[in-house]
Structures are given as C-alpha cells and as structure tokens.
Amino acid sequence: MSRFIPLSIPNFEGNEKKYVNEAMEQGWVSTGGAYIAKLEESMAKFLHTDNVAACQSGTAALHLSLVEAGVKPGDVVLVPPLTFIAAVNPVKYQFATPVFIDCDDSFCMNPFKLEEFCKNECSFDNRVLRYKEAAVKAVVVVHVFGNMADMVSVIDIAKKYNLKVIEDATEALGTYYTEGRLKGKYAGTIGDFGAYSFNGNKIITTGGGGAVTANRSEVVNHLRYLSTQAKDDPHYYIHNEVGYNYRMTNIQAALGVAQMEELPGFIRRKQANYDKYKELFEGFELGKLAGFREGTSSNKWFYSLEINRNKVKASMCEIITGLEKRGVQTRAIWGLINEQIPYKGEITYKLEKAPYYAGRILNFPSSTQIKDEEIKYVAGQIKDVLLGFSI
Ligand SMILES: *Cc1c(COP(=O)(O)O)cnc(C)c1O
C-alpha cells in the first residue's frame, strides 16, 4: 500500500491565491502594501487585543520582545528546556543567559518550580531579581502544542518578582481561557508580550512569518518601528535606534489574510479530529493521548501520545521508522535544549518532567484536511506498531 499521511501540512482552500495574485498584480510585494495592515487588524480583532505587528517569523517576534523587555548582555532569562529551540535562541542573540526551568504534565513551564527558583535561588532587592550577580529580566513561557500554560500562576509570580512575561504563542493561535480570572483571554495576550508564527507547519501559514503583540498599544507601535529598521522620518534617513529588518512582506500578509478567514474552521476541525483520535485510543495500554488544560479552549494544533515505557522499550527512531514504512508520518517531541551543544553548561533548575517526556512523546498526523478514514488508519497503525514492540 503506497499511502502517505503527513504530520501537519498547510491548507489553502480559501482566498489565498486570489489575494496573493492581487498583491502581485498591484506590485506591492515587499514591506509596503495594504495586506500587512489588514492582517494586523484581523489578528487584533480575533485576539481581542488593540494592536498587533506582523513580522518575518515567530523567532523575530520573540527577539523583538526580548529587546523591548530590556534584556541586555549578561541578564538572565528564564526559559523552558522542552520546546522548539527558537524559543530560546533569541536569548543568546541578546548575549543574555538562559536558565532552564522544568515543565509540568502540560509540557508547559511548571509555575511552582518557577516560583521556587525565584524565591530560593535568587535575591530580590529594589524590585530587581538577581541570580548571583545577574539581573533576571524576563520569563519565556511556551504554550506547547496549543496547550495553554498556567498563566494565572505565571502572571502572579512575574508580578511579584518584577519579571516581564514573554508568551511564545507560536503554536497556540486561538487558544483561550473559558473560565476563571483570565476568562476570554487568548494565549499571547496575557503576558507583556506575545509571539505568533506562520511557518508552514503552524495552524495558519504565510510560508514564513510571524506577529508580535504587547499589553500596551504604544509598545506594539515601538515593536513595529524596531522591525522596520527604526526609521524615524518619512523623507530623510533618520534612525534614532538600532532597528531590524523583521517586517512582514505584503505577499506573506496576503496569504495570511486568507488564512485568518479560515482559522476558526481550522480550529474546529483540529478539535473534532482530536476527539476522534481520543475515542480510538481509549483504553489503549501502550500509549495515552495527552490532554489539554481544563478551563481553556485549545486550538489543538498538535496531538501527542505518551508511550508507556514499562511496556514499549523500542527507541523513538524505531517507532517512527516503523510507522513511516506504513505511510504514517510521526515525530518525537524535541530534544532537550539544555543538552544541545550551544546550551551545554547552562544552568538548569530541577529538570524532572522535561527529560521524562523527552523520551516518551510521539506526535502524529494532525493536518486540518485529514479524513476520518485516515484518522482510523493512523490510530490503527500506531497501535499495531507499538503492539509489535511491546514486551
Ligand atoms: C515554530 C516555533 C517558533 C518559531 O517560529 P518561526 O516562525 O519558525 O520562527 C518558536 N517557538 C516555538 C515553540 C515554535 O513551535
């Protein structure tokens, strides 16, 4: 059987071609053009926030956030170990030092350990948190796979220790609280800064691209200014700050405007498909489908199966290869960032859950256009391969 079910592919069933053609016909292909503002407006409306700046990538959005948060060489930024490395690399761009804080069972940052680190390992004088000599300026919280981090706790801790909160919402566009103190608040609009990504595998895509928001509209304007080479004057080349070439192009934005129109439908399909998988994996002993935080509505961007390591000893590589042979593309959760060469020797704080999950989580096909019959096939093949490896 020569079938192939991909992990996560883009879906262009809407106005994508129409809008991109229009941008090209009008000649607005670069960082000017109406689609950029249109995308920013539609995102702001969707996220119930005042202002959003479109930029080149999620990584650029995160970098701009750190710059704006005042992260300088030698400062400390608290970061997660179990996520995509782009969440942490911008800390190095600023010549700052990451300190890795463990995750919890949501795969997102463990707020208790975050607080414990601030309380027990740092000093707090004059509203400045210090780890050894270094000022601890910010915390980067990732909403992993579309699952909301425990923002209620994170916000309180950050307030207490005067930390800027940078939400990496690159995987969580459309995830929001349905209950509690943050009811109605969307991932990325809760902390000081929120970063989104429109890379090809995300819930919507512009090929490559991203967006950044902040809790005050003026701050977003400044982020937009930094993203456009910090140009201060329409006629003369006046630049009062060091800027970046991080602005989104109009072609990307044209794609983005069409994708934003489809986003609510994409989320509904991801949620419905998750429920179908849930039923199929019900009671399966060798793997457990990971859930999403209570009191939130998740975009359910990516699905995860926790492999029962008491019963399945095969390596992730063996499992992935086995499924590949049956036409099912899967992947393992990321390798720990603190174990990657550029980060070896950096400080880690009580990492227990992150290494535990690093060897156990398998992600499997979650594209919006996957068919019911394919979902059944995927679940069946995963079960079969894991059974074949079970002891
Ligand atoms: C995709 C992703 C990024 C980076 O986004 P790009 O647009 O690819 O730069 C950052 N953090 C996480 C968690 C991501 O999944």
Short mmCIF file of C-alpha atoms and ligand atoms in Angstrom, two decimals:
data_model
loop_
_atom_site.label_atom_id
_atom_site.label_comp_id
_atom_site.label_asym_id
_atom_site.label_seq_id
_atom_site.Cartn_x
_atom_site.Cartn_y
_atom_site.Cartn_z
CA MET A 1 0.00 0.00 0.00
CA SER A 2 1.58 3.25 -1.06
CA ARG A 3 -0.12 5.84 1.04
CA PHE A 4 1.41 8.70 2.94
CA ILE A 5 -0.31 10.64 5.69
CA PRO A 6 1.76 13.71 6.58
CA LEU A 7 2.19 15.12 10.06
CA SER A 8 0.98 18.67 9.50
CA ILE A 9 0.62 20.37 6.15
CA PRO A 10 -0.80 23.72 5.05
CA ASN A 11 -4.39 24.06 3.93
CA PHE A 12 -5.14 26.58 1.16
CA GLU A 13 -8.84 26.09 0.49
CA GLY A 14 -9.81 29.75 0.73
CA ASN A 15 -8.85 33.06 -0.88
CA GLU A 16 -5.07 32.50 -0.70
CA LYS A 17 -4.36 32.51 -4.45
CA LYS A 18 -6.76 35.38 -5.10
CA TYR A 19 -5.17 37.67 -2.51
CA VAL A 20 -1.56 36.76 -3.38
CA ASN A 21 -2.31 37.40 -7.08
CA GLU A 22 -3.81 40.74 -6.20
CA ALA A 23 -0.71 41.74 -4.23
CA MET A 24 1.49 40.76 -7.18
CA GLU A 25 -0.66 42.48 -9.77
CA GLN A 26 -0.55 45.66 -7.75
CA GLY A 27 3.22 45.36 -7.41
CA TRP A 28 3.11 45.52 -3.64
CA VAL A 29 5.32 42.55 -2.86
CA SER A 30 7.63 43.89 -0.19
CA THR A 31 7.15 45.55 3.22
CA GLY A 32 4.60 48.08 1.99
CA GLY A 33 1.02 47.31 0.93
CA ALA A 34 -2.46 47.08 2.31
CA TYR A 35 -2.45 43.39 3.24
CA ILE A 36 0.03 43.90 6.07
CA ALA A 37 -2.27 46.30 7.93
CA LYS A 38 -5.25 44.08 7.06
CA LEU A 39 -3.58 41.04 8.60
CA GLU A 40 -2.67 43.03 11.71
CA GLU A 41 -6.26 44.23 12.05
CA SER A 42 -7.79 40.81 11.59
CA MET A 43 -5.42 39.32 14.17
CA ALA A 44 -6.10 42.09 16.68
CA LYS A 45 -9.83 41.57 16.23
CA PHE A 46 -9.55 37.79 16.55
CA LEU A 47 -7.38 38.05 19.68
CA HIS A 48 -9.49 40.83 21.25
CA THR A 49 -6.42 43.00 21.56
CA ASP A 50 -5.71 46.54 20.36
CA ASN A 51 -2.63 46.21 18.24
CA VAL A 52 -0.55 43.53 16.53
CA ALA A 53 2.65 43.94 14.47
CA ALA A 54 3.26 41.47 11.62
CA CYS A 55 6.88 40.38 11.21
CA GLN A 56 9.17 37.93 9.44
CA SER A 57 8.91 34.94 11.76
CA GLY A 58 7.98 33.76 15.21
CA THR A 59 11.67 33.89 16.06
CA ALA A 60 11.82 37.57 15.05
CA ALA A 61 8.72 38.23 17.20
CA LEU A 62 10.45 36.63 20.18
CA HIS A 63 13.67 38.52 19.56
CA LEU A 64 11.88 41.88 19.30
CA SER A 65 10.06 41.07 22.56
CA LEU A 66 13.33 40.46 24.39
CA VAL A 67 14.82 43.69 23.02
CA GLU A 68 11.73 45.63 24.10
CA ALA A 69 11.76 43.92 27.51
CA GLY A 70 15.20 45.44 28.03
CA VAL A 71 17.13 42.18 28.05
CA LYS A 72 20.81 43.11 27.83
CA PRO A 73 24.10 41.19 27.71
CA GLY A 74 24.65 39.28 30.94
CA ASP A 75 20.99 39.37 32.04
CA VAL A 76 19.20 36.14 32.89
CA VAL A 77 16.03 34.96 31.11
CA LEU A 78 14.07 32.00 32.47
CA VAL A 79 13.20 29.56 29.70
CA PRO A 80 11.78 26.06 29.07
CA PRO A 81 14.04 23.11 28.20
CA LEU A 82 11.44 21.04 26.32
CA THR A 83 10.34 23.05 23.32
CA PHE A 84 11.50 24.21 19.89
CA ILE A 85 14.92 25.82 20.17
CA ALA A 86 13.69 29.05 18.51
CA ALA A 87 12.00 29.94 21.80
CA VAL A 88 15.40 30.16 23.48
CA ASN A 89 17.89 31.21 20.77
CA PRO A 90 16.86 34.91 20.90
CA VAL A 91 18.16 34.98 24.49
CA LYS A 92 21.59 34.25 23.01
CA TYR A 93 21.10 36.89 20.28
CA GLN A 94 20.96 39.38 23.18
CA PHE A 95 24.06 37.84 24.78
CA ALA A 96 21.90 37.06 27.79
CA THR A 97 21.96 33.83 29.82
CA PRO A 98 19.13 31.30 29.81
CA VAL A 99 18.22 29.40 32.95
CA PHE A 100 16.11 26.32 32.22
CA ILE A 101 13.02 25.76 34.39
CA ASP A 102 11.23 22.40 34.28
CA CYS A 103 7.84 21.77 32.66
CA ASP A 104 4.87 20.05 34.25
CA ASP A 105 2.46 17.46 32.85
CA SER A 106 1.07 20.04 30.41
CA PHE A 107 4.58 20.19 28.79
CA CYS A 108 4.49 23.93 29.64
CA MET A 109 6.52 25.67 32.33
CA ASN A 110 5.95 24.46 35.87
CA PRO A 111 4.90 27.60 37.80
CA PHE A 112 5.75 26.08 41.19
CA LYS A 113 9.33 25.49 40.14
CA LEU A 114 9.45 28.93 38.56
CA GLU A 115 8.44 30.48 41.87
CA GLU A 116 10.74 28.21 43.87
CA PHE A 117 13.68 29.26 41.70
CA CYS A 118 12.91 32.96 42.19
CA LYS A 119 12.40 32.52 45.93
CA ASN A 120 15.18 30.10 46.84
CA GLU A 121 17.93 30.68 44.28
CA CYS A 122 17.67 34.45 43.75
CA SER A 123 17.69 37.66 45.77
CA PHE A 124 15.09 40.37 45.35
CA ASP A 125 16.09 43.93 46.25
CA ASN A 126 14.79 47.23 44.95
CA ARG A 127 12.38 45.35 42.70
CA VAL A 128 15.29 43.67 40.91
CA LEU A 129 15.51 39.88 40.95
CA ARG A 130 19.10 38.69 40.87
CA TYR A 131 20.58 35.29 40.20
CA LYS A 132 24.11 35.59 41.55
CA GLU A 133 25.14 38.98 40.11
CA ALA A 134 22.90 38.94 37.05
CA ALA A 135 19.53 40.66 36.81
CA VAL A 136 16.70 38.25 35.96
CA LYS A 137 14.66 40.26 33.48
CA ALA A 138 12.10 38.01 31.86
CA VAL A 139 10.50 34.61 31.55
CA VAL A 140 9.64 32.96 28.22
CA VAL A 141 6.58 30.74 28.54
CA VAL A 142 5.67 28.44 25.62
CA HIS A 143 2.11 27.22 25.06
CA VAL A 144 3.30 23.83 23.87
CA PHE A 145 1.31 22.15 21.06
CA GLY A 146 -1.51 24.66 21.56
CA ASN A 147 -1.93 23.89 25.24
CA MET A 148 -2.28 26.98 27.45
CA ALA A 149 0.46 27.29 30.07
CA ASP A 150 -0.75 28.01 33.61
CA MET A 151 -0.84 31.75 33.01
CA VAL A 152 -2.83 32.54 36.15
CA SER A 153 0.11 31.38 38.25
CA VAL A 154 2.82 32.69 35.90
CA ILE A 155 1.35 36.22 35.90
CA ASP A 156 1.22 36.35 39.70
CA ILE A 157 4.80 35.14 40.08
CA ALA A 158 6.05 37.57 37.44
CA LYS A 159 4.29 40.45 39.16
CA LYS A 160 5.78 39.51 42.50
CA TYR A 161 9.33 39.35 41.14
CA ASN A 162 9.04 42.14 38.56
CA LEU A 163 9.66 39.90 35.56
CA LYS A 164 8.49 40.57 32.02
CA VAL A 165 6.41 37.70 30.65
CA ILE A 166 7.02 36.75 27.02
CA GLU A 167 4.45 34.29 25.76
CA ASP A 168 5.58 32.07 22.93
CA ALA A 169 2.14 31.51 21.41
CA THR A 170 3.58 30.33 18.09
CA GLU A 171 1.73 27.01 18.46
CA ALA A 172 -1.33 28.36 20.22
CA LEU A 173 -3.06 30.90 17.98
CA GLY A 174 -6.72 30.66 19.01
CA THR A 175 -6.25 29.04 22.42
CA TYR A 176 -8.09 30.94 25.18
CA TYR A 177 -9.39 30.70 28.74
CA THR A 178 -13.05 29.75 29.08
CA GLU A 179 -13.16 30.04 32.87
CA GLY A 180 -11.61 31.77 35.84
CA ARG A 181 -9.79 35.06 36.28
CA LEU A 182 -8.47 35.10 32.70
CA LYS A 183 -11.76 34.05 31.07
CA GLY A 184 -11.87 35.19 27.44
CA LYS A 185 -8.11 35.90 27.29
CA TYR A 186 -6.16 34.46 24.37
CA ALA A 187 -2.72 32.86 24.54
CA GLY A 188 -0.22 35.57 23.68
CA THR A 189 -2.33 38.45 25.04
CA ILE A 190 -1.93 37.71 28.75
CA GLY A 191 1.72 38.50 29.48
CA ASP A 192 3.73 41.57 28.48
CA PHE A 193 4.48 40.21 25.01
CA GLY A 194 3.04 37.51 22.75
CA ALA A 195 4.74 35.92 19.73
CA TYR A 196 2.96 34.09 16.90
CA SER A 197 4.37 32.11 13.97
CA PHE A 198 3.06 31.46 10.47
CA ASN A 199 5.64 28.89 9.49
CA GLY A 200 4.43 26.12 7.18
CA ASN A 201 3.56 23.64 9.92
CA LYS A 202 1.64 26.05 12.19
CA ILE A 203 -2.17 26.30 12.36
CA ILE A 204 -2.11 29.05 9.73
CA THR A 205 0.80 29.86 7.48
CA THR A 206 2.24 32.64 5.35
CA GLY A 207 5.08 30.45 4.16
CA GLY A 208 7.27 32.07 6.75
CA GLY A 209 6.11 34.83 9.00
CA GLY A 210 5.03 35.86 12.45
CA ALA A 211 3.42 38.51 14.57
CA VAL A 212 4.00 40.13 17.91
CA THR A 213 1.66 41.77 20.36
CA ALA A 214 2.09 43.51 23.72
CA ASN A 215 -0.10 44.60 26.59
CA ARG A 216 0.01 48.25 25.52
CA SER A 217 -0.68 49.57 22.02
CA GLU A 218 2.24 52.07 22.15
CA VAL A 219 4.60 49.19 22.86
CA VAL A 220 3.36 47.36 19.74
CA ASN A 221 3.95 50.52 17.74
CA HIS A 222 7.52 50.58 19.01
CA LEU A 223 7.97 46.90 18.14
CA ARG A 224 6.73 47.67 14.61
CA TYR A 225 9.18 50.58 14.42
CA LEU A 226 12.07 48.33 15.50
CA SER A 227 11.01 45.76 12.88
CA THR A 228 11.28 48.36 10.09
CA GLN A 229 14.90 49.46 10.66
CA ALA A 230 13.79 52.02 13.28
CA LYS A 231 13.09 54.61 10.61
CA ASP A 232 12.19 57.94 12.22
CA ASP A 233 11.39 60.16 9.31
CA PRO A 234 9.44 59.73 6.05
CA HIS A 235 11.82 61.85 3.93
CA TYR A 236 15.30 61.71 5.41
CA TYR A 237 17.12 58.64 6.61
CA ILE A 238 16.92 59.37 10.32
CA HIS A 239 17.31 56.42 12.69
CA ASN A 240 17.37 57.08 16.42
CA GLU A 241 17.69 53.43 17.44
CA VAL A 242 19.20 50.21 16.13
CA GLY A 243 16.43 48.54 14.17
CA TYR A 244 15.95 45.22 12.41
CA ASN A 245 14.78 44.05 9.01
CA TYR A 246 11.99 42.00 10.57
CA ARG A 247 8.88 43.37 8.83
CA MET A 248 6.48 41.00 7.09
CA THR A 249 6.04 41.37 3.32
CA ASN A 250 2.74 42.11 1.61
CA ILE A 251 2.82 38.78 -0.25
CA GLN A 252 3.11 36.90 3.02
CA ALA A 253 0.38 39.09 4.51
CA ALA A 254 -1.95 38.40 1.55
CA LEU A 255 -1.62 34.72 2.31
CA GLY A 256 -2.13 35.48 5.99
CA VAL A 257 -5.35 37.44 5.49
CA ALA A 258 -6.85 34.48 3.61
CA GLN A 259 -5.64 32.07 6.30
CA MET A 260 -7.13 34.21 9.08
CA GLU A 261 -10.51 33.91 7.34
CA GLU A 262 -10.18 30.15 7.64
CA LEU A 263 -8.69 29.97 11.13
CA PRO A 264 -11.97 29.39 13.03
CA GLY A 265 -12.77 26.48 10.71
CA PHE A 266 -9.26 25.05 11.08
CA ILE A 267 -9.59 25.14 14.87
CA ARG A 268 -12.98 23.42 14.77
CA ARG A 269 -11.54 20.64 12.59
CA LYS A 270 -8.48 20.19 14.80
CA GLN A 271 -10.74 19.92 17.84
CA ALA A 272 -13.13 17.47 16.17
CA ASN A 273 -10.24 15.32 14.90
CA TYR A 274 -8.70 15.24 18.36
CA ASP A 275 -11.98 13.85 19.72
CA LYS A 276 -11.96 11.14 17.06
CA TYR A 277 -8.42 10.12 17.99
CA LYS A 278 -9.38 10.21 21.65
CA GLU A 279 -12.11 7.66 21.06
CA LEU A 280 -9.76 5.44 19.04
CA PHE A 281 -7.02 5.48 21.71
CA GLU A 282 -9.48 4.98 24.58
CA GLY A 283 -8.26 2.17 26.83
CA PHE A 284 -5.08 1.58 24.78
CA GLU A 285 -2.49 0.34 27.23
CA LEU A 286 0.70 1.19 25.36
CA GLY A 287 0.02 4.87 24.73
CA LYS A 288 -2.02 7.61 26.31
CA LEU A 289 -3.35 10.61 24.39
CA ALA A 290 -2.22 13.81 26.13
CA GLY A 291 -4.97 16.20 27.15
CA PHE A 292 -5.30 19.99 27.19
CA ARG A 293 -5.73 22.29 30.18
CA GLU A 294 -9.13 22.40 31.87
CA GLY A 295 -10.90 25.73 31.73
CA THR A 296 -9.45 26.56 28.33
CA SER A 297 -10.41 26.08 24.71
CA SER A 298 -7.29 24.88 22.91
CA ASN A 299 -6.66 25.20 19.17
CA LYS A 300 -5.46 21.56 19.47
CA TRP A 301 -2.73 22.24 16.96
CA PHE A 302 -0.72 19.08 17.64
CA TYR A 303 -1.65 15.73 19.16
CA SER A 304 0.63 13.76 21.46
CA LEU A 305 0.73 10.16 22.54
CA GLU A 306 2.63 9.31 25.72
CA ILE A 307 4.25 5.93 25.16
CA ASN A 308 4.08 3.50 28.06
CA ARG A 309 7.78 2.86 28.67
CA ASN A 310 7.08 -0.04 31.04
CA LYS A 311 5.77 -1.95 28.07
CA VAL A 312 7.44 -0.44 24.99
CA LYS A 313 11.24 -0.27 25.05
CA ALA A 314 11.81 0.47 21.35
CA SER A 315 13.54 3.76 20.58
CA MET A 316 11.62 6.69 19.12
CA CYS A 317 13.61 6.20 15.93
CA GLU A 318 12.43 2.58 15.65
CA ILE A 319 8.81 3.58 16.27
CA ILE A 320 8.93 6.47 13.78
CA THR A 321 10.62 4.36 11.12
CA GLY A 322 8.13 1.55 11.66
CA LEU A 323 5.23 3.95 11.11
CA GLU A 324 6.92 5.59 8.13
CA LYS A 325 7.00 2.20 6.40
CA ARG A 326 3.22 2.10 6.82
CA GLY A 327 2.78 5.56 5.37
CA VAL A 328 2.24 7.42 8.63
CA GLN A 329 4.49 10.38 9.35
CA THR A 330 5.18 10.90 13.05
CA ARG A 331 7.82 12.67 15.08
CA ALA A 332 9.28 12.65 18.56
CA ILE A 333 8.97 15.61 20.89
CA TRP A 334 12.07 17.86 20.82
CA GLY A 335 15.43 17.00 22.30
CA LEU A 336 16.15 18.96 25.48
CA ILE A 337 17.54 22.39 24.61
CA ASN A 338 19.90 22.39 27.59
CA GLU A 339 21.58 19.31 26.10
CA GLN A 340 22.21 20.90 22.69
CA ILE A 341 25.79 21.99 22.02
CA PRO A 342 25.22 25.78 22.24
CA TYR A 343 23.49 25.34 25.61
CA LYS A 344 25.62 22.73 27.34
CA GLY A 345 26.76 24.03 30.71
CA GLU A 346 23.91 26.50 31.15
CA ILE A 347 22.07 26.41 34.47
CA THR A 348 19.08 24.09 34.78
CA TYR A 349 16.63 24.03 37.67
CA LYS A 350 15.21 20.71 38.88
CA LEU A 351 14.58 19.17 35.47
CA GLU A 352 12.50 16.05 36.04
CA LYS A 353 9.42 16.14 33.83
CA ALA A 354 11.21 17.53 30.78
CA PRO A 355 13.67 14.59 30.47
CA TYR A 356 10.83 12.21 31.35
CA TYR A 357 8.64 13.40 28.48
CA ALA A 358 11.54 13.86 26.04
CA GLY A 359 11.74 10.08 25.54
CA ARG A 360 8.04 9.37 25.61
CA ILE A 361 6.00 11.73 23.41
CA LEU A 362 5.09 10.84 19.84
CA ASN A 363 3.29 13.40 17.65
CA PHE A 364 1.15 12.06 14.83
CA PRO A 365 -0.83 13.41 11.84
CA SER A 366 -2.94 16.44 12.71
CA SER A 367 -3.46 18.33 9.43
CA THR A 368 -6.83 20.07 9.09
CA GLN A 369 -7.65 18.21 5.88
CA ILE A 370 -7.11 14.69 7.26
CA LYS A 371 -10.08 12.43 6.53
CA ASP A 372 -11.95 10.25 9.04
CA GLU A 373 -10.79 7.13 7.30
CA GLU A 374 -7.16 8.34 7.58
CA ILE A 375 -7.58 9.05 11.28
CA LYS A 376 -8.75 5.46 11.79
CA TYR A 377 -5.81 4.21 9.73
CA VAL A 378 -3.28 6.29 11.69
CA ALA A 379 -4.58 5.19 15.09
CA GLY A 380 -4.71 1.57 13.91
CA GLN A 381 -1.14 1.63 12.60
CA ILE A 382 0.23 3.32 15.73
CA LYS A 383 -1.44 0.69 17.90
CA ASP A 384 -0.18 -2.10 15.71
CA VAL A 385 3.42 -0.87 15.64
CA LEU A 386 3.51 -0.30 19.40
CA LEU A 387 1.99 -3.74 19.99
CA GLY A 388 4.70 -5.23 17.80
CA PHE A 389 7.34 -3.62 20.01
CA SER A 390 5.66 -4.37 23.34
CA ILE A 391 7.22 -6.76 25.85
C1 LIG B 1 7.56 27.49 15.32
C2 LIG B 1 8.03 27.88 16.65
C3 LIG B 1 8.85 29.02 16.84
C4 LIG B 1 9.45 29.80 15.73
O1 LIG B 1 8.63 30.30 14.78
P1 LIG B 1 9.27 30.61 13.32
O2 LIG B 1 8.18 31.37 12.65
O3 LIG B 1 9.57 29.31 12.68
O4 LIG B 1 10.47 31.46 13.54
C5 LIG B 1 9.20 29.36 18.12
N1 LIG B 1 8.78 28.64 19.19
C6 LIG B 1 8.03 27.53 19.04
C7 LIG B 1 7.60 26.80 20.25
C8 LIG B 1 7.65 27.11 17.77
O5 LIG B 1 6.93 25.99 17.65
#
